[in-house]
Amino acid sequence: ISKNLRILDVGPGAGIYSDLLKELGYKIDCLEIWEPYIHQFNLYEKYDKVILGDIREFDISPYDYIIMGDVLEHIPLTEAQNLINEICQKQIKVIVAVPYQYEQGEWEGNIYETHHQTDLTDDNMVEKYPNLKPLFIFPHYGYYINF
């Protein structure tokens, strides 16, 4: 993957994808919905640009590649499907990582930690998100791409 791509890490958590990619020479921005995580995980030190916002209301157009690690399950199904469709229509590459059949509620006051798609499996991911193709599948977790 070209190092000239504009990469957006959505819901970066502790910034693991930045830890992996920055040392390889990639420039990477992040979009975090929960402001306390920005400070808790020192995201300003890890990313080129840190943006506070919701991916459902964010202009993704400037980006070539989007990382959504443990994000899709936090978005209600129809909104998540619309988001994946928008990414694909704009011909933006995406990698999605999701846990299978995992229930989770609010965490330490963060309502955005709630899982709205607790029924995800490898089989129904392909049905729910026909634009995504399996990349790596594990018993309780899967990675999907759109190219």
mmCIF file of N, CA and C in Angstrom, residues 6-60:
data_model
loop_
_atom_site.group_PDB
_atom_site.id
_atom_site.type_symbol
_atom_site.label_atom_id
_atom_site.label_comp_id
_atom_site.label_asym_id
_atom_site.label_seq_id
_atom_site.Cartn_x
_atom_site.Cartn_y
_atom_site.Cartn_z
ATOM 1 N N ARG A 6 -3.877 8.851 2.057
ATOM 2 C CA ARG A 6 -4.380 9.525 3.251
ATOM 3 C C ARG A 6 -5.204 8.502 4.018
ATOM 4 N N ILE A 7 -4.759 8.163 5.218
ATOM 5 C CA ILE A 7 -5.384 7.107 6.021
ATOM 6 C C ILE A 7 -6.109 7.725 7.213
ATOM 7 N N LEU A 8 -7.329 7.222 7.462
ATOM 8 C CA LEU A 8 -8.116 7.635 8.621
ATOM 9 C C LEU A 8 -8.388 6.415 9.481
ATOM 10 N N ASP A 9 -8.010 6.478 10.740
ATOM 11 C CA ASP A 9 -8.288 5.435 11.723
ATOM 12 C C ASP A 9 -9.503 5.892 12.528
ATOM 13 N N VAL A 10 -10.614 5.204 12.347
ATOM 14 C CA VAL A 10 -11.858 5.564 13.034
ATOM 15 C C VAL A 10 -11.945 4.788 14.342
ATOM 16 N N GLY A 11 -12.228 5.510 15.424
ATOM 17 C CA GLY A 11 -12.289 4.856 16.732
ATOM 18 C C GLY A 11 -10.965 4.230 17.085
ATOM 19 N N PRO A 12 -9.909 5.037 17.169
ATOM 20 C CA PRO A 12 -8.559 4.491 17.298
ATOM 21 C C PRO A 12 -8.239 3.795 18.611
ATOM 22 N N GLY A 13 -9.091 3.950 19.622
ATOM 23 C CA GLY A 13 -8.773 3.316 20.902
ATOM 24 C C GLY A 13 -7.424 3.786 21.397
ATOM 25 N N ALA A 14 -6.542 2.863 21.717
ATOM 26 C CA ALA A 14 -5.215 3.189 22.238
ATOM 27 C C ALA A 14 -4.222 3.573 21.138
ATOM 28 N N GLY A 15 -4.655 3.554 19.879
ATOM 29 C CA GLY A 15 -3.775 3.969 18.791
ATOM 30 C C GLY A 15 -2.879 2.869 18.244
ATOM 31 N N ILE A 16 -3.320 1.644 18.337
ATOM 32 C CA ILE A 16 -2.490 0.511 17.909
ATOM 33 C C ILE A 16 -2.146 0.578 16.427
ATOM 34 N N TYR A 17 -3.122 0.973 15.590
ATOM 35 C CA TYR A 17 -2.829 1.027 14.153
ATOM 36 C C TYR A 17 -1.792 2.101 13.840
ATOM 37 N N SER A 18 -1.821 3.185 14.573
ATOM 38 C CA SER A 18 -0.774 4.199 14.408
ATOM 39 C C SER A 18 0.577 3.635 14.837
ATOM 40 N N ASP A 19 0.583 2.927 15.968
ATOM 41 C CA ASP A 19 1.827 2.315 16.440
ATOM 42 C C ASP A 19 2.425 1.404 15.367
ATOM 43 N N LEU A 20 1.567 0.686 14.648
ATOM 44 C CA LEU A 20 2.042 -0.242 13.628
ATOM 45 C C LEU A 20 2.458 0.454 12.330
ATOM 46 N N LEU A 21 1.731 1.493 11.943
ATOM 47 C CA LEU A 21 1.932 2.088 10.615
ATOM 48 C C LEU A 21 2.878 3.285 10.574
ATOM 49 N N LYS A 22 2.900 4.094 11.612
ATOM 50 C CA LYS A 22 3.739 5.308 11.598
ATOM 51 C C LYS A 22 5.217 4.958 11.457
ATOM 52 N N GLU A 23 5.666 3.914 12.137
ATOM 53 C CA GLU A 23 7.085 3.544 12.059
ATOM 54 C C GLU A 23 7.461 3.023 10.670
ATOM 55 N N LEU A 24 6.452 2.667 9.872
ATOM 56 C CA LEU A 24 6.700 2.227 8.494
ATOM 57 C C LEU A 24 6.645 3.392 7.507
ATOM 58 N N GLY A 25 6.383 4.603 8.025
ATOM 59 C CA GLY A 25 6.395 5.789 7.179
ATOM 60 C C GLY A 25 5.033 6.276 6.716
ATOM 61 N N TYR A 26 3.955 5.701 7.228
ATOM 62 C CA TYR A 26 2.618 6.139 6.833
ATOM 63 C C TYR A 26 2.194 7.349 7.643
ATOM 64 N N LYS A 27 1.465 8.257 6.992
ATOM 65 C CA LYS A 27 0.826 9.368 7.685
ATOM 66 C C LYS A 27 -0.605 8.921 7.954
ATOM 67 N N ILE A 28 -1.066 9.190 9.170
ATOM 68 C CA ILE A 28 -2.372 8.671 9.557
ATOM 69 C C ILE A 28 -3.072 9.636 10.516
ATOM 70 N N ASP A 29 -4.337 9.919 10.210
ATOM 71 C CA ASP A 29 -5.189 10.743 11.067
ATOM 72 C C ASP A 29 -6.133 9.819 11.817
ATOM 73 N N CYS A 30 -6.764 10.350 12.867
ATOM 74 C CA CYS A 30 -7.779 9.555 13.560
ATOM 75 C C CYS A 30 -9.014 10.384 13.835
ATOM 76 N N LEU A 31 -10.126 9.671 13.919
ATOM 77 C CA LEU A 31 -11.420 10.255 14.261
ATOM 78 C C LEU A 31 -11.930 9.510 15.487
ATOM 79 N N GLU A 32 -12.048 10.230 16.590
ATOM 80 C CA GLU A 32 -12.487 9.627 17.860
ATOM 81 C C GLU A 32 -13.767 10.318 18.310
ATOM 82 N N ILE A 33 -14.764 9.537 18.696
ATOM 83 C CA ILE A 33 -16.058 10.082 19.106
ATOM 84 C C ILE A 33 -16.103 10.455 20.597
ATOM 85 N N TRP A 34 -15.253 9.820 21.402
ATOM 86 C CA TRP A 34 -15.286 9.999 22.863
ATOM 87 C C TRP A 34 -14.053 10.792 23.285
ATOM 88 N N GLU A 35 -14.229 12.069 23.577
ATOM 89 C CA GLU A 35 -13.103 12.966 23.859
ATOM 90 C C GLU A 35 -12.155 12.479 24.957
ATOM 91 N N PRO A 36 -12.647 11.884 26.047
ATOM 92 C CA PRO A 36 -11.697 11.426 27.072
ATOM 93 C C PRO A 36 -10.638 10.454 26.540
ATOM 94 N N TYR A 37 -10.982 9.647 25.517
ATOM 95 C CA TYR A 37 -10.000 8.712 24.964
ATOM 96 C C TYR A 37 -8.845 9.443 24.281
ATOM 97 N N ILE A 38 -9.109 10.596 23.735
ATOM 98 C CA ILE A 38 -8.047 11.363 23.064
ATOM 99 C C ILE A 38 -6.909 11.643 24.047
ATOM 100 N N HIS A 39 -7.283 12.025 25.254
ATOM 101 C CA HIS A 39 -6.284 12.350 26.269
ATOM 102 C C HIS A 39 -5.767 11.101 26.980
ATOM 103 N N GLN A 40 -6.675 10.178 27.285
ATOM 104 C CA GLN A 40 -6.304 8.947 27.993
ATOM 105 C C GLN A 40 -5.242 8.159 27.225
ATOM 106 N N PHE A 41 -5.364 8.109 25.907
ATOM 107 C CA PHE A 41 -4.454 7.317 25.086
ATOM 108 C C PHE A 41 -3.411 8.157 24.340
ATOM 109 N N ASN A 42 -3.278 9.438 24.730
ATOM 110 C CA ASN A 42 -2.273 10.335 24.130
ATOM 111 C C ASN A 42 -2.322 10.317 22.605
ATOM 112 N N LEU A 43 -3.511 10.433 22.037
ATOM 113 C CA LEU A 43 -3.666 10.325 20.590
ATOM 114 C C LEU A 43 -2.990 11.448 19.821
ATOM 115 N N TYR A 44 -2.858 12.632 20.443
ATOM 116 C CA TYR A 44 -2.166 13.745 19.760
ATOM 117 C C TYR A 44 -0.707 13.404 19.477
ATOM 118 N N GLU A 45 -0.133 12.550 20.292
ATOM 119 C CA GLU A 45 1.260 12.150 20.084
ATOM 120 C C GLU A 45 1.390 11.051 19.035
ATOM 121 N N LYS A 46 0.304 10.335 18.765
ATOM 122 C CA LYS A 46 0.363 9.172 17.875
ATOM 123 C C LYS A 46 -0.077 9.460 16.447
ATOM 124 N N TYR A 47 -0.946 10.434 16.264
ATOM 125 C CA TYR A 47 -1.534 10.680 14.952
ATOM 126 C C TYR A 47 -1.130 12.049 14.407
ATOM 127 N N ASP A 48 -1.143 12.159 13.087
ATOM 128 C CA ASP A 48 -0.826 13.436 12.457
ATOM 129 C C ASP A 48 -1.914 14.462 12.736
ATOM 130 N N LYS A 49 -3.157 14.010 12.724
ATOM 131 C CA LYS A 49 -4.289 14.885 13.013
ATOM 132 C C LYS A 49 -5.296 14.092 13.827
ATOM 133 N N VAL A 50 -5.785 14.678 14.907
ATOM 134 C CA VAL A 50 -6.790 14.045 15.762
ATOM 135 C C VAL A 50 -8.078 14.856 15.626
ATOM 136 N N ILE A 51 -9.147 14.167 15.253
ATOM 137 C CA ILE A 51 -10.426 14.826 15.023
ATOM 138 C C ILE A 51 -11.448 14.230 15.980
ATOM 139 N N LEU A 52 -12.185 15.091 16.665
ATOM 140 C CA LEU A 52 -13.267 14.664 17.535
ATOM 141 C C LEU A 52 -14.546 14.686 16.712
ATOM 142 N N GLY A 53 -15.189 13.535 16.555
ATOM 143 C CA GLY A 53 -16.422 13.510 15.780
ATOM 144 C C GLY A 53 -16.951 12.105 15.580
ATOM 145 N N ASP A 54 -18.078 12.049 14.878
ATOM 146 C CA ASP A 54 -18.821 10.817 14.608
ATOM 147 C C ASP A 54 -18.663 10.481 13.128
ATOM 148 N N ILE A 55 -18.224 9.287 12.801
ATOM 149 C CA ILE A 55 -17.996 8.877 11.419
ATOM 150 C C ILE A 55 -19.271 9.010 10.588
ATOM 151 N N ARG A 56 -20.428 8.876 11.195
ATOM 152 C CA ARG A 56 -21.686 8.979 10.462
ATOM 153 C C ARG A 56 -21.965 10.402 9.991
ATOM 154 N N GLU A 57 -21.279 11.375 10.575
ATOM 155 C CA GLU A 57 -21.490 12.785 10.222
ATOM 156 C C GLU A 57 -20.217 13.426 9.696
ATOM 157 N N PHE A 58 -19.231 12.637 9.349
ATOM 158 C CA PHE A 58 -17.906 13.127 8.982
ATOM 159 C C PHE A 58 -17.688 13.014 7.479
ATOM 160 N N ASP A 59 -17.051 14.026 6.903
ATOM 161 C CA ASP A 59 -16.722 14.000 5.473
ATOM 162 C C ASP A 59 -15.485 13.127 5.269
ATOM 163 N N ILE A 60 -15.706 11.946 4.724
ATOM 164 C CA ILE A 60 -14.612 10.997 4.505
ATOM 165 C C ILE A 60 -13.906 11.214 3.175
#
